[in-house]
XYZ file of C-alpha atoms in Angstrom:
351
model
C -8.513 11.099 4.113
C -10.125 7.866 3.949
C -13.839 7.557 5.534
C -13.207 3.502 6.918
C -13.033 3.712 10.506
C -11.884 0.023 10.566
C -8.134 -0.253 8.402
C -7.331 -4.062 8.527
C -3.600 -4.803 7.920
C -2.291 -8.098 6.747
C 0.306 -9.758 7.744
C 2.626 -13.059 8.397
C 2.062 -14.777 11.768
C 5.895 -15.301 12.631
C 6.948 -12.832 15.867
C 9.625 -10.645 12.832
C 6.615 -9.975 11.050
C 4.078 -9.137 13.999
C 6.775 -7.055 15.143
C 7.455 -4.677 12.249
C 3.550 -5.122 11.838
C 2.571 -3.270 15.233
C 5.508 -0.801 14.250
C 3.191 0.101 11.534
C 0.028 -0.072 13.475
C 1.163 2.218 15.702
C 2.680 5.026 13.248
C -1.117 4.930 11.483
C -2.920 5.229 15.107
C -0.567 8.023 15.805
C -1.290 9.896 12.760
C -5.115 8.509 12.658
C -6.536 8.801 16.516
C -10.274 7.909 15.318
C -9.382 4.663 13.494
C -8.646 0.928 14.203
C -5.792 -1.321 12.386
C -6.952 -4.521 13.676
C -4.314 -7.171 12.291
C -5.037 -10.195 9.919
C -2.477 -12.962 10.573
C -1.899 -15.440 8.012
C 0.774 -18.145 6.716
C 2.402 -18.324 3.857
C 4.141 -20.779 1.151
C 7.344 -20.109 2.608
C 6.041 -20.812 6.631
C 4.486 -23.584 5.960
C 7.551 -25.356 3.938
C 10.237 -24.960 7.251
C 11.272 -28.125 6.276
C 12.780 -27.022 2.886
C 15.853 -24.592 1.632
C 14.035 -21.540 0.115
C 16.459 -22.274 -3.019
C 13.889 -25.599 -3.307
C 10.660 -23.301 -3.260
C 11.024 -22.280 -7.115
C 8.782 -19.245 -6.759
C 9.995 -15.184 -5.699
C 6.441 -14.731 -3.967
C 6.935 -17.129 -1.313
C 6.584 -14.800 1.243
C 3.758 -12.631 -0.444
C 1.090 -14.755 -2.348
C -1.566 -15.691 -0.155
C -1.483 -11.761 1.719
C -1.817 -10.379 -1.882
C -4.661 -12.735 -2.259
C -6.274 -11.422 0.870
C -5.563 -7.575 -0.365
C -7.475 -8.742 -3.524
C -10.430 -10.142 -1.661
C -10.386 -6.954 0.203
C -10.036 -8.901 3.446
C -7.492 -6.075 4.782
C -6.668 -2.901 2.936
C -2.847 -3.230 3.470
C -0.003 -5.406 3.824
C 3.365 -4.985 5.753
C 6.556 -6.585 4.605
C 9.836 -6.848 4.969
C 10.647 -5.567 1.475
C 13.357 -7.815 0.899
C 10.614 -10.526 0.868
C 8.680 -8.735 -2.018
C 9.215 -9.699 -5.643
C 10.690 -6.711 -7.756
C 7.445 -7.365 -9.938
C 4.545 -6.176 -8.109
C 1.963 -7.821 -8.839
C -1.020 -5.853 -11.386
C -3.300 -4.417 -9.174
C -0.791 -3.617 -6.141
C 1.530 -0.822 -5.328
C 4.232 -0.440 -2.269
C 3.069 2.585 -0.811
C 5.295 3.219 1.732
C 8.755 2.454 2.641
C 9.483 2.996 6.507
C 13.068 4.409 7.430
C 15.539 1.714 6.915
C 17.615 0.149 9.960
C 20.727 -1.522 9.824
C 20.956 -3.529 6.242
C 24.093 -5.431 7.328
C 24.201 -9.370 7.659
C 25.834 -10.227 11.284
C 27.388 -13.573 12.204
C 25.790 -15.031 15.847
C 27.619 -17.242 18.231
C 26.646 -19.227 21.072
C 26.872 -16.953 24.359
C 30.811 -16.281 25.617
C 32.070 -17.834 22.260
C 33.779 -16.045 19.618
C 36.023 -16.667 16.377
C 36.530 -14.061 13.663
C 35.364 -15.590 10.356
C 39.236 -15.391 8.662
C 39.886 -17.623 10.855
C 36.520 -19.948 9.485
C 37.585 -23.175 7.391
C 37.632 -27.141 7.380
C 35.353 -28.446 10.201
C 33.677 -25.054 10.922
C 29.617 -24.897 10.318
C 27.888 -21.772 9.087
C 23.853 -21.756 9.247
C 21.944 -19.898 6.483
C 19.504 -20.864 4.615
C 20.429 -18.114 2.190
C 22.499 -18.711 -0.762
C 23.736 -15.207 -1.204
C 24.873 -15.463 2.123
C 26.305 -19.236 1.826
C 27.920 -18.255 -1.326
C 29.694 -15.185 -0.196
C 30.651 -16.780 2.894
C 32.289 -19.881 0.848
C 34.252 -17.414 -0.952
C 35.781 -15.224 1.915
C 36.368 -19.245 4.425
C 37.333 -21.610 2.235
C 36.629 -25.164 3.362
C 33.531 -24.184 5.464
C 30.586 -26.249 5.428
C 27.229 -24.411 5.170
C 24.320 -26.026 6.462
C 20.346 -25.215 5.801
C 18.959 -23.389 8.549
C 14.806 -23.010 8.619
C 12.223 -21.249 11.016
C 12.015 -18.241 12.950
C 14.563 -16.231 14.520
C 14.136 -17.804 17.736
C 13.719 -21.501 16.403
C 17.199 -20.549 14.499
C 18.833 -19.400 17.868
C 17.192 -22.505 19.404
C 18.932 -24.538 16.506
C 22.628 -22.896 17.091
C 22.215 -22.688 21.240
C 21.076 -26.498 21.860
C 23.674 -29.317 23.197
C 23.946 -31.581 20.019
C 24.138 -28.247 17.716
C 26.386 -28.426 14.349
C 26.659 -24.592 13.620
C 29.575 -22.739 14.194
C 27.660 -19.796 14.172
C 24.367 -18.485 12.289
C 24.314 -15.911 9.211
C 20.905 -13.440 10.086
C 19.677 -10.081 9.019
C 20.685 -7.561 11.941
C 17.700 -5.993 11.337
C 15.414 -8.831 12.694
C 17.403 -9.197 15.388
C 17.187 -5.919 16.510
C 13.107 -5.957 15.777
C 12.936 -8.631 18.314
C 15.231 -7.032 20.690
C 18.014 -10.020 20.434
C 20.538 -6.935 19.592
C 23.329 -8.683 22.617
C 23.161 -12.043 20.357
C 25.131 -10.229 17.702
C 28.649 -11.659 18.045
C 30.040 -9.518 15.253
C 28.031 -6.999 12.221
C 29.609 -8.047 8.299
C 30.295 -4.567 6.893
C 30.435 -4.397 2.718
C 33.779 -5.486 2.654
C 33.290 -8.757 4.017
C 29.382 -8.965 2.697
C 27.133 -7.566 0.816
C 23.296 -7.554 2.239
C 20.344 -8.577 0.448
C 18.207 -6.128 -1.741
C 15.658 -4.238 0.378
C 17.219 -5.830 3.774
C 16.662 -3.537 6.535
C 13.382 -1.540 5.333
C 9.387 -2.365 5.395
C 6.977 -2.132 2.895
C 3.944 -1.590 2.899
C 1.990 -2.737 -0.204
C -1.398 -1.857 -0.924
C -4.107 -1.749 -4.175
C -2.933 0.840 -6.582
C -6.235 2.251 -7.206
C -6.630 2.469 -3.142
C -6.365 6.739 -3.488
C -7.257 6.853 0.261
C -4.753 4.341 1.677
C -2.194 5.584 -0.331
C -2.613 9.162 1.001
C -3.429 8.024 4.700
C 0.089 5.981 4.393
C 1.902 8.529 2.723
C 3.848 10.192 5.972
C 5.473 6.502 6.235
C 7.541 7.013 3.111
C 10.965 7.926 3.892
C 11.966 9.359 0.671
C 16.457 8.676 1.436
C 15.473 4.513 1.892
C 12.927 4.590 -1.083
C 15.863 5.932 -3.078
C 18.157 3.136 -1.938
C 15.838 0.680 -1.800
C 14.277 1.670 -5.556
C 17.876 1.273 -6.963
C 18.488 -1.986 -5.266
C 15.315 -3.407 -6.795
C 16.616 -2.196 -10.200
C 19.350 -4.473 -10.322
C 17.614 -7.209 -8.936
C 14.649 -6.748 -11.601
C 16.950 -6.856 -14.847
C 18.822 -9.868 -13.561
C 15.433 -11.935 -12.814
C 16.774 -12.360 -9.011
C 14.785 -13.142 -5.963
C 15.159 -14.594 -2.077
C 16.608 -17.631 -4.211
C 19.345 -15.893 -6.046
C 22.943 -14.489 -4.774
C 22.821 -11.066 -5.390
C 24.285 -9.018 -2.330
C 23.935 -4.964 -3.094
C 25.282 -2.336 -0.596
C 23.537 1.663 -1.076
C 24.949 4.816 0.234
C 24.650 7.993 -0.105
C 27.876 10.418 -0.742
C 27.173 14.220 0.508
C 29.298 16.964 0.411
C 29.519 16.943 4.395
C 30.370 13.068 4.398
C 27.099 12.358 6.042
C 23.695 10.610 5.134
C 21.547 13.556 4.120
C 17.821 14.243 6.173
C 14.544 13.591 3.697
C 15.071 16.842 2.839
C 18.590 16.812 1.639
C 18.397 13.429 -0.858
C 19.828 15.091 -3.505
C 23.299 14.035 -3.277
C 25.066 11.423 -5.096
C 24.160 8.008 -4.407
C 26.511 5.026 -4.369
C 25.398 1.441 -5.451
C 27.812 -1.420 -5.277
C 26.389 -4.890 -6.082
C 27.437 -8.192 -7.075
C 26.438 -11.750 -8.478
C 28.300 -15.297 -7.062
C 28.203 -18.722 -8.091
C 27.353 -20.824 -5.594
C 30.765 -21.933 -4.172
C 32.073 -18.202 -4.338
C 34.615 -18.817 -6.564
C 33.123 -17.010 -9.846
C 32.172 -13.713 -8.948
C 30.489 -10.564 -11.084
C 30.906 -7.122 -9.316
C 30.896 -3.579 -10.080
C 29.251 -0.090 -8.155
C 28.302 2.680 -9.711
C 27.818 6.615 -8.347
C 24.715 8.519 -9.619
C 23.013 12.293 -8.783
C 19.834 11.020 -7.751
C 18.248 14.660 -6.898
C 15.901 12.927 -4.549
C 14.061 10.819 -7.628
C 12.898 7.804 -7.657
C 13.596 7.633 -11.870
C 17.345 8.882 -11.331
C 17.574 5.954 -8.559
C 16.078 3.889 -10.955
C 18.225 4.239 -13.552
C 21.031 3.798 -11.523
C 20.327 0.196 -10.584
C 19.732 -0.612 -14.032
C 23.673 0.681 -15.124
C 24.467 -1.467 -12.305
C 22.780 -4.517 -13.621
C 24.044 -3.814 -17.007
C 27.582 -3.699 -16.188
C 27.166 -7.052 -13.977
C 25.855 -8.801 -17.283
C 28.312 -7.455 -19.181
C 30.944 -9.045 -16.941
C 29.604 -12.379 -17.062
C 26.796 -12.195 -14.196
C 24.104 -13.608 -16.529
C 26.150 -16.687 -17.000
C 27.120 -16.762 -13.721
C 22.918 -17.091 -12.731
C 21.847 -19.857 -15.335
C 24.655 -21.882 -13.577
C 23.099 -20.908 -10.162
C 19.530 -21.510 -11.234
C 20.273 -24.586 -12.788
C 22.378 -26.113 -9.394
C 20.547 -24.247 -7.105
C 18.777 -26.837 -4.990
C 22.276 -28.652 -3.957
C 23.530 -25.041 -2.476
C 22.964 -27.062 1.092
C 23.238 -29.267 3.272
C 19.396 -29.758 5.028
C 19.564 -30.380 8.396
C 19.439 -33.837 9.645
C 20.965 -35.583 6.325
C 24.229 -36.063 8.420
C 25.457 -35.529 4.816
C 29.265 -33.982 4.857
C 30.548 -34.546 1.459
C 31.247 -32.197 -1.779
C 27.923 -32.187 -3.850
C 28.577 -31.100 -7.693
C 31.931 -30.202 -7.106
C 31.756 -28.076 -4.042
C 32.541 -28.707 -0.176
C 29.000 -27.252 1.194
């Protein structure tokens, strides 16, 4: 057990990431009576660029850069995420530690209050606010004719966005996971289940990150680990690593496990089979590269591993690497920013 009596942790500034921050904080002080986790706020690339799609960016570490920089400096001794935000290449010198129990990984669609539409009924004139292109590519391909439209800022600026008077959004695209953080569960006008979307990679669990050669940290954050969402989580990453992806990239993955009882085994029953569906869309949904795959995982990280990697492998062997260097090369026209007025087919595609 460590000997600092003072434990900063770093962390983003927006009300998400203070959030699963003092989740953190207070897991540690429960487990560690005698020591303070004072927080270190801090901004990053991707807060201080609101104004721009995170397609536009050009960088996976968006969200991570200038909090690894601060881990470096020694400045704090930890860093929460949300791991979706955390490039599938840690950077030398760093190691995610801990990965808390996952939440809910599923997308959900939000309305304005008392207003409701089921998306297969989505098309011409409707507006769907996301400023992710896994989800605006997925969502192009199951409404045809929607418009997607860039949508920046913090949960409540996006709610802001979709609730005021002049609003264009049909509805907004979000994480149920950061909804439910910040205790906006009753804005969730309907949860996306797999076969409608898949969720980003990581979506739903926090990391926390800290430096590899940290012996003390590691052990005092040790009892965070839950060992069934590492094992998800690890295979997600897998795919995600061999196909170069990142926050920038639409590659939707869905994890689960398969026991013998039809249940979702405790810690100390991940040893049954684990099921990892993923796919890879152009950006106007209508070229698509999917596959899933079943593996024993036995509880190990390797096995889980592995998996994501067969995954990956049979996405590039149906065409997903193609699929990307056309996404990568378009990807700053996947949509419309806000307050262009611009309604019109850009490179082909009605956006």
């Amino acid at each position: 057990m460590t000997s600092r009596e003072t434990i900063p942790i770093g962390t983003r500034k927006s009300a998400l990431a203070i959030a699963q921050t003092v989740q953190v904080q207070s897991a540690l002080e429960k487990h560690n009576p005698t020591k303070s986790f004072p927080l270190l706020r801090m901004s990053t690339t991707g807060d201080n660029f609101q104004g721009q799609p995170l397609s536009s960016i050009g960088t996976t570490a968006v969200f991570t850069r200038e909090l690894e920089t601060a881990l470096e400096m020694k400045q704090c001794d930890l860093l929460v995420h949300s791991l979706k935000d955390v490039p599938t290449q840690i950077k030398p010198g760093f190691v995610i530690g801990a990965m808390l129990k996952r939440v809910e990984p599923n997308d959900v669609m939000v309305m304005r209050p008392g207003e409701f539409k089921e998306l297969k009924d989505f098309g011409k004139g409707d507006v769907v606010g996301t400023s992710s292109v896994r989800r605006a590519s997925q969502i192009r391909r199951l409404c045809p004719g929607v418009q997607v439209m860039d949508v920046r800022g913090n949960v409540n600026t996006r709610l802001s966005k979709l609730d005021a008077a002049d609003s264009p959004y049909t509805c907004l695209l979000l994480a149920a996971a950061g909804l439910l953080r910040l205790n906006f569960d009753e804005r969730i006008t309907a949860t996306l289940p797999p076969s409608v979307m898949l969720h980003a990679v990581g979506q739903g669990s926090i990391a926390i990150e800290c430096r590899s050669d940290d012996t003390e940290i590691l052990e005092l954050i040790k009892p965070l680990d839950h060992l069934p969402t590492r094992l998800r989580c690890e295979a997600e990453r897998s795919v995600m690593r061999i196909l170069e992806g990142g926050c920038s990239v639409p590659i939707g993955v869905w994890t689960e496990f398969v026991h013998s009882s039809g249940t979702e085994p405790t810690e100390a029953e991940s040893v049954g089979q684990l099921r990892l569906k993923a796919l890879v869309s152009s950006l106007d949904g209508t070229e698509i590269a999917e596959t899933e795959a079943v593996a024993d995982v036995n509880g190990s990280v390797e096995l889980a591993v592995e998996l994501g990697q067969t995954v990956a492998n049979q996405l590039l062997a149906k065409g997903a690497d193609r699929i990307l260097t056309k996404v990568l090369r378009d990807r700053n026209t996947t949509l419309v920013p806000t307050g262009t007025g611009e309604e019109k087919t850009i490179k082909g595609w009605e956006v």
